[in-house]
């Protein structure tokens, strides 16, 4: 019989909340075992026979996918990959500004991506050093391939909140992108300049009078992103803001724009 979180807690676990498994409570541990395949044996206080029977039950329900947390990242990648696969690589390449080549009979797109190049086929994506991209990064690239529009950047840069349907993401943009940048680079402008150069940024400070530093990144050929930075001064905290070309919503959805922003933050602060 399948074991729910409550079954596991009520019938198998000792309910002492001793924390030896690394969780604060037995019920929290039970939740992780049932929904995320956390090993039951990490609770060292279960009778070996009971443990063995329970592990068999769990194995069966994992196979059936019962109560398992959905792997959203995997589903998103499969969806994006399928959508991109239904299109001709030659059409995609010209649409998103990549170059189509054929290597050993396999068509591939070479696409500039920040300070490196991506090699893309319908089945895999690597960077120019042969490293495979993370699953989230691959999803991001396939989404751009699937929905990237024909428009070239207009040069009219806008802040994130000026785009439609971004209200629910404003806090994430602040917490996951702007604040880490502010914290890392406040009163460390030399470090910021070096980080921008290393990540392929071009100094465009002269185009923005109000800020202390501006750097333009080419995330993809049709997707420019500008980082504006104001250093801490006279009791004012440092401030960081990203600007995107107004055409970005023809190339990426809002989730992907968030991913792009977080990725740029990662490149600069790592
Ligand atoms: S080690 Fe076992 S008894 Fe202790 S808190 Fe974790 S699940 Fe509960």
Coordinates of C-alpha atoms and ligand atoms in Angstrom, one line a residue:
X1 CA 0.0 0.0 0.0
X2 CA 1.4 3.4 -1.0
X3 CA 2.7 5.6 1.8
X4 CA 1.5 9.2 2.0
X5 CA 3.3 11.8 4.0
X6 CA 0.8 11.3 6.9
X7 CA 1.2 7.5 6.7
X8 CA 4.9 7.7 6.8
X9 CA 4.8 10.1 9.8
X10 CA 2.1 8.3 11.7
X11 CA 3.1 4.6 11.0
X12 CA 6.8 4.6 10.4
X13 CA 8.7 7.5 11.9
X14 CA 9.4 7.7 15.6
X15 CA 7.8 11.3 15.9
X16 CA 10.5 12.5 18.3
X17 CA 11.6 15.5 16.2
X18 CA 15.2 14.7 17.2
X19 CA 16.6 16.4 14.0
X20 CA 19.2 13.6 13.4
X21 CA 18.0 13.4 9.8
X22 CA 18.8 17.1 9.3
X23 CA 15.2 18.2 9.4
X24 CA 13.6 20.1 12.2
X25 CA 10.6 17.8 12.4
X26 CA 9.6 14.2 11.5
X27 CA 6.8 15.6 9.3
X28 CA 9.1 17.8 7.3
X29 CA 11.4 14.8 6.7
X30 CA 8.4 12.7 5.7
X31 CA 7.4 15.3 3.1
X32 CA 10.8 15.2 1.5
X33 CA 10.9 11.4 1.4
X34 CA 7.5 11.2 -0.3
X35 CA 7.7 14.1 -2.7
X36 CA 11.4 14.3 -3.5
X37 CA 12.8 10.8 -3.0
X38 CA 14.9 11.8 0.1
X39 CA 16.3 8.5 1.4
X40 CA 14.2 7.1 4.3
X41 CA 17.3 5.5 5.8
X42 CA 18.5 9.0 6.7
X43 CA 16.3 8.6 9.8
X44 CA 18.6 6.3 11.9
X45 CA 15.8 5.4 14.3
X46 CA 13.6 3.1 12.2
X47 CA 13.6 -0.6 12.9
X48 CA 15.6 -2.3 10.0
X49 CA 12.7 -4.6 9.1
X50 CA 10.1 -1.8 9.0
X51 CA 12.6 0.3 7.1
X52 CA 13.1 -2.4 4.4
X53 CA 9.3 -2.9 3.9
X54 CA 8.7 0.9 3.7
X55 CA 11.6 1.4 1.2
X56 CA 9.9 -1.2 -1.1
X57 CA 6.6 0.6 -0.8
X58 CA 8.2 3.9 -1.6
X59 CA 10.2 2.4 -4.6
X60 CA 6.9 1.3 -6.1
X61 CA 5.1 4.6 -5.7
X62 CA 8.1 6.5 -7.0
X63 CA 7.9 4.3 -10.2
X64 CA 4.2 5.2 -10.5
X65 CA 5.1 8.9 -10.0
X66 CA 2.6 9.0 -7.1
X67 CA 2.9 12.2 -4.9
X68 CA 6.2 13.0 -6.5
X69 CA 6.8 16.7 -6.9
X70 CA 6.7 17.6 -10.6
X71 CA 10.0 18.3 -12.2
X72 CA 9.0 21.7 -13.7
X73 CA 12.4 22.4 -15.2
X74 CA 12.5 19.1 -17.1
X75 CA 9.0 19.7 -18.4
X76 CA 9.8 23.2 -19.5
X77 CA 12.9 22.0 -21.3
X78 CA 11.0 19.2 -23.1
X79 CA 8.4 21.7 -24.2
X80 CA 10.9 24.3 -25.5
X81 CA 13.0 21.7 -27.2
X82 CA 9.9 20.2 -29.0
X83 CA 8.8 23.6 -30.1
X84 CA 12.2 24.5 -31.5
X85 CA 12.5 21.1 -33.1
X86 CA 9.4 21.7 -35.2
X87 CA 11.2 24.6 -37.0
X88 CA 13.9 24.6 -39.6
X89 CA 17.3 25.4 -38.1
X90 CA 18.1 27.6 -41.2
X91 CA 15.0 29.8 -40.4
X92 CA 15.9 30.0 -36.7
X93 CA 19.5 31.0 -37.4
X94 CA 18.5 34.0 -39.6
X95 CA 15.7 35.0 -37.2
X96 CA 17.8 35.2 -34.0
X97 CA 21.1 36.3 -35.6
X98 CA 23.0 33.0 -35.5
X99 CA 25.2 31.4 -38.2
X100 CA 24.1 28.1 -39.7
X101 CA 26.9 25.6 -40.5
X102 CA 27.0 21.9 -41.3
X103 CA 29.6 19.8 -39.4
X104 CA 29.9 16.1 -40.4
X105 CA 26.5 16.2 -41.9
X106 CA 24.8 17.7 -38.8
X107 CA 23.3 21.2 -39.1
X108 CA 24.2 23.5 -36.2
X109 CA 23.8 27.1 -35.3
X110 CA 26.6 29.2 -33.8
X111 CA 25.1 31.8 -31.6
X112 CA 27.0 34.5 -29.6
X113 CA 26.0 34.4 -25.9
X114 CA 27.6 37.1 -23.6
X115 CA 31.3 36.5 -23.9
X116 CA 31.1 33.0 -25.5
X117 CA 29.6 31.2 -28.4
X118 CA 27.0 28.5 -28.3
X119 CA 26.8 25.5 -30.6
X120 CA 23.2 24.4 -31.1
X121 CA 21.7 21.4 -32.8
X122 CA 18.1 20.1 -32.4
X123 CA 19.3 17.7 -29.8
X124 CA 22.0 19.4 -27.8
X125 CA 23.6 22.7 -26.9
X126 CA 27.2 23.3 -25.8
X127 CA 29.4 26.3 -25.4
X128 CA 32.6 26.8 -27.5
X129 CA 34.6 25.0 -24.8
X130 CA 32.4 21.9 -25.3
X131 CA 30.7 22.3 -21.9
X132 CA 27.0 21.3 -21.8
X133 CA 24.7 24.0 -20.6
X134 CA 22.6 23.6 -17.5
X135 CA 19.0 22.5 -17.9
X136 CA 17.6 26.0 -17.1
X137 CA 20.1 27.6 -19.5
X138 CA 19.1 25.1 -22.3
X139 CA 15.4 25.9 -21.7
X140 CA 16.2 29.6 -22.0
X141 CA 18.1 29.1 -25.3
X142 CA 15.4 26.8 -26.8
X143 CA 12.7 29.3 -25.8
X144 CA 14.6 32.1 -27.6
X145 CA 14.9 29.8 -30.7
X146 CA 11.2 29.0 -30.6
X147 CA 9.9 32.5 -30.2
X148 CA 12.7 34.8 -31.1
X149 CA 11.2 37.5 -33.4
X150 CA 12.7 39.1 -36.5
X151 CA 13.0 42.6 -35.1
X152 CA 16.4 44.1 -34.6
X153 CA 17.0 46.1 -31.4
X154 CA 15.5 49.6 -31.7
X155 CA 18.0 51.2 -29.3
X156 CA 15.1 52.3 -27.0
X157 CA 16.1 50.8 -23.6
X158 CA 13.5 50.4 -20.9
X159 CA 13.5 49.3 -17.3
X160 CA 11.9 45.9 -16.4
X161 CA 8.8 47.4 -14.8
X162 CA 8.0 49.3 -18.0
X163 CA 7.2 46.0 -19.8
X164 CA 3.7 44.5 -19.5
X165 CA 2.9 41.7 -17.0
X166 CA 6.1 42.2 -14.9
X167 CA 4.3 43.3 -11.7
X168 CA 4.6 39.8 -10.1
X169 CA 8.3 39.7 -10.8
X170 CA 9.4 43.2 -9.6
X171 CA 10.3 41.9 -6.2
X172 CA 12.3 38.9 -7.6
X173 CA 14.2 41.3 -9.9
X174 CA 15.1 43.4 -6.8
X175 CA 16.0 40.5 -4.5
X176 CA 17.7 38.2 -7.0
X177 CA 19.4 40.7 -9.3
X178 CA 19.6 44.3 -8.1
X179 CA 20.4 43.8 -4.4
X180 CA 23.2 41.2 -5.0
X181 CA 24.8 43.5 -7.5
X182 CA 24.5 46.5 -5.1
X183 CA 25.9 44.5 -2.2
X184 CA 28.8 43.0 -4.2
X185 CA 29.9 46.2 -5.9
X186 CA 29.2 49.1 -3.5
X187 CA 32.4 51.1 -3.2
X188 CA 34.1 48.6 -5.4
X189 CA 33.9 50.2 -8.8
X190 CA 37.2 48.8 -10.0
X191 CA 35.9 45.3 -9.3
X192 CA 32.6 46.0 -11.1
X193 CA 34.5 47.4 -14.2
X194 CA 36.6 44.3 -14.3
X195 CA 33.6 42.0 -13.9
X196 CA 31.8 43.7 -16.7
X197 CA 34.8 43.5 -19.1
X198 CA 35.3 39.8 -18.3
X199 CA 31.7 39.1 -19.0
X200 CA 31.7 40.8 -22.4
X201 CA 30.3 44.2 -21.3
X202 CA 31.1 47.4 -23.3
X203 CA 31.5 50.6 -21.4
X204 CA 28.7 53.0 -22.3
X205 CA 28.9 55.3 -19.3
X206 CA 29.2 58.4 -21.5
X207 CA 25.6 57.7 -22.8
X208 CA 24.1 57.9 -19.3
X209 CA 24.8 61.1 -17.5
X210 CA 23.1 60.3 -14.2
X211 CA 24.9 57.0 -13.3
X212 CA 28.5 56.2 -12.2
X213 CA 28.9 53.3 -14.6
X214 CA 27.0 51.8 -17.5
X215 CA 27.9 48.6 -19.3
X216 CA 26.2 47.1 -22.4
X217 CA 26.0 43.3 -22.8
X218 CA 25.0 41.4 -25.8
X219 CA 23.2 38.4 -24.3
X220 CA 22.2 37.2 -27.7
X221 CA 22.7 39.1 -31.0
X222 CA 19.3 40.6 -30.8
X223 CA 19.1 41.0 -27.1
X224 CA 21.2 43.9 -25.6
X225 CA 21.0 44.5 -21.9
X226 CA 22.5 47.5 -20.1
X227 CA 23.6 47.6 -16.5
X228 CA 23.4 51.0 -14.8
X229 CA 25.2 51.4 -11.5
X230 CA 25.2 54.2 -9.0
X231 CA 27.8 53.8 -6.2
X232 CA 27.1 54.5 -2.5
X233 CA 27.5 58.2 -1.8
X234 CA 26.8 60.6 1.1
X235 CA 24.6 58.2 3.0
X236 CA 22.8 56.9 -0.1
X237 CA 23.1 53.2 -0.8
X238 CA 24.4 51.9 -4.1
X239 CA 21.9 51.2 -6.8
X240 CA 21.8 48.8 -9.8
X241 CA 19.3 48.6 -12.6
X242 CA 19.0 46.6 -15.8
X243 CA 17.6 48.1 -19.0
X244 CA 16.3 46.1 -21.9
X245 CA 15.6 47.0 -25.5
X246 CA 11.9 47.5 -26.1
X247 CA 11.9 44.7 -28.6
X248 CA 13.0 42.1 -26.0
X249 CA 9.4 40.9 -25.5
X250 CA 9.4 39.7 -29.2
X251 CA 12.3 37.4 -28.3
X252 CA 11.7 36.2 -24.8
X253 CA 8.9 35.7 -22.3
X254 CA 8.9 37.4 -18.9
X255 CA 10.2 34.3 -17.1
X256 CA 13.1 34.1 -19.6
X257 CA 13.9 37.8 -19.1
X258 CA 14.1 37.1 -15.4
X259 CA 16.4 34.1 -16.1
X260 CA 18.6 36.3 -18.3
X261 CA 18.9 38.9 -15.6
X262 CA 19.8 36.4 -12.9
X263 CA 22.3 34.8 -15.2
X264 CA 24.0 38.2 -15.9
X265 CA 24.1 38.8 -12.1
X266 CA 25.7 35.4 -11.6
X267 CA 28.3 36.1 -14.3
X268 CA 29.2 39.4 -12.7
X269 CA 29.2 38.3 -9.0
X270 CA 30.6 34.7 -9.2
Ligands
LIG1 S1 15.8 11.5 12.5 FE1 13.9 10.4 12.4 S2 13.0 10.7 14.4 FE2 14.6 12.3 14.2 S3 13.5 14.1 13.4 FE3 14.3 12.9 11.7 S4 12.6 11.6 11.1 FE4 12.2 12.3 13.1

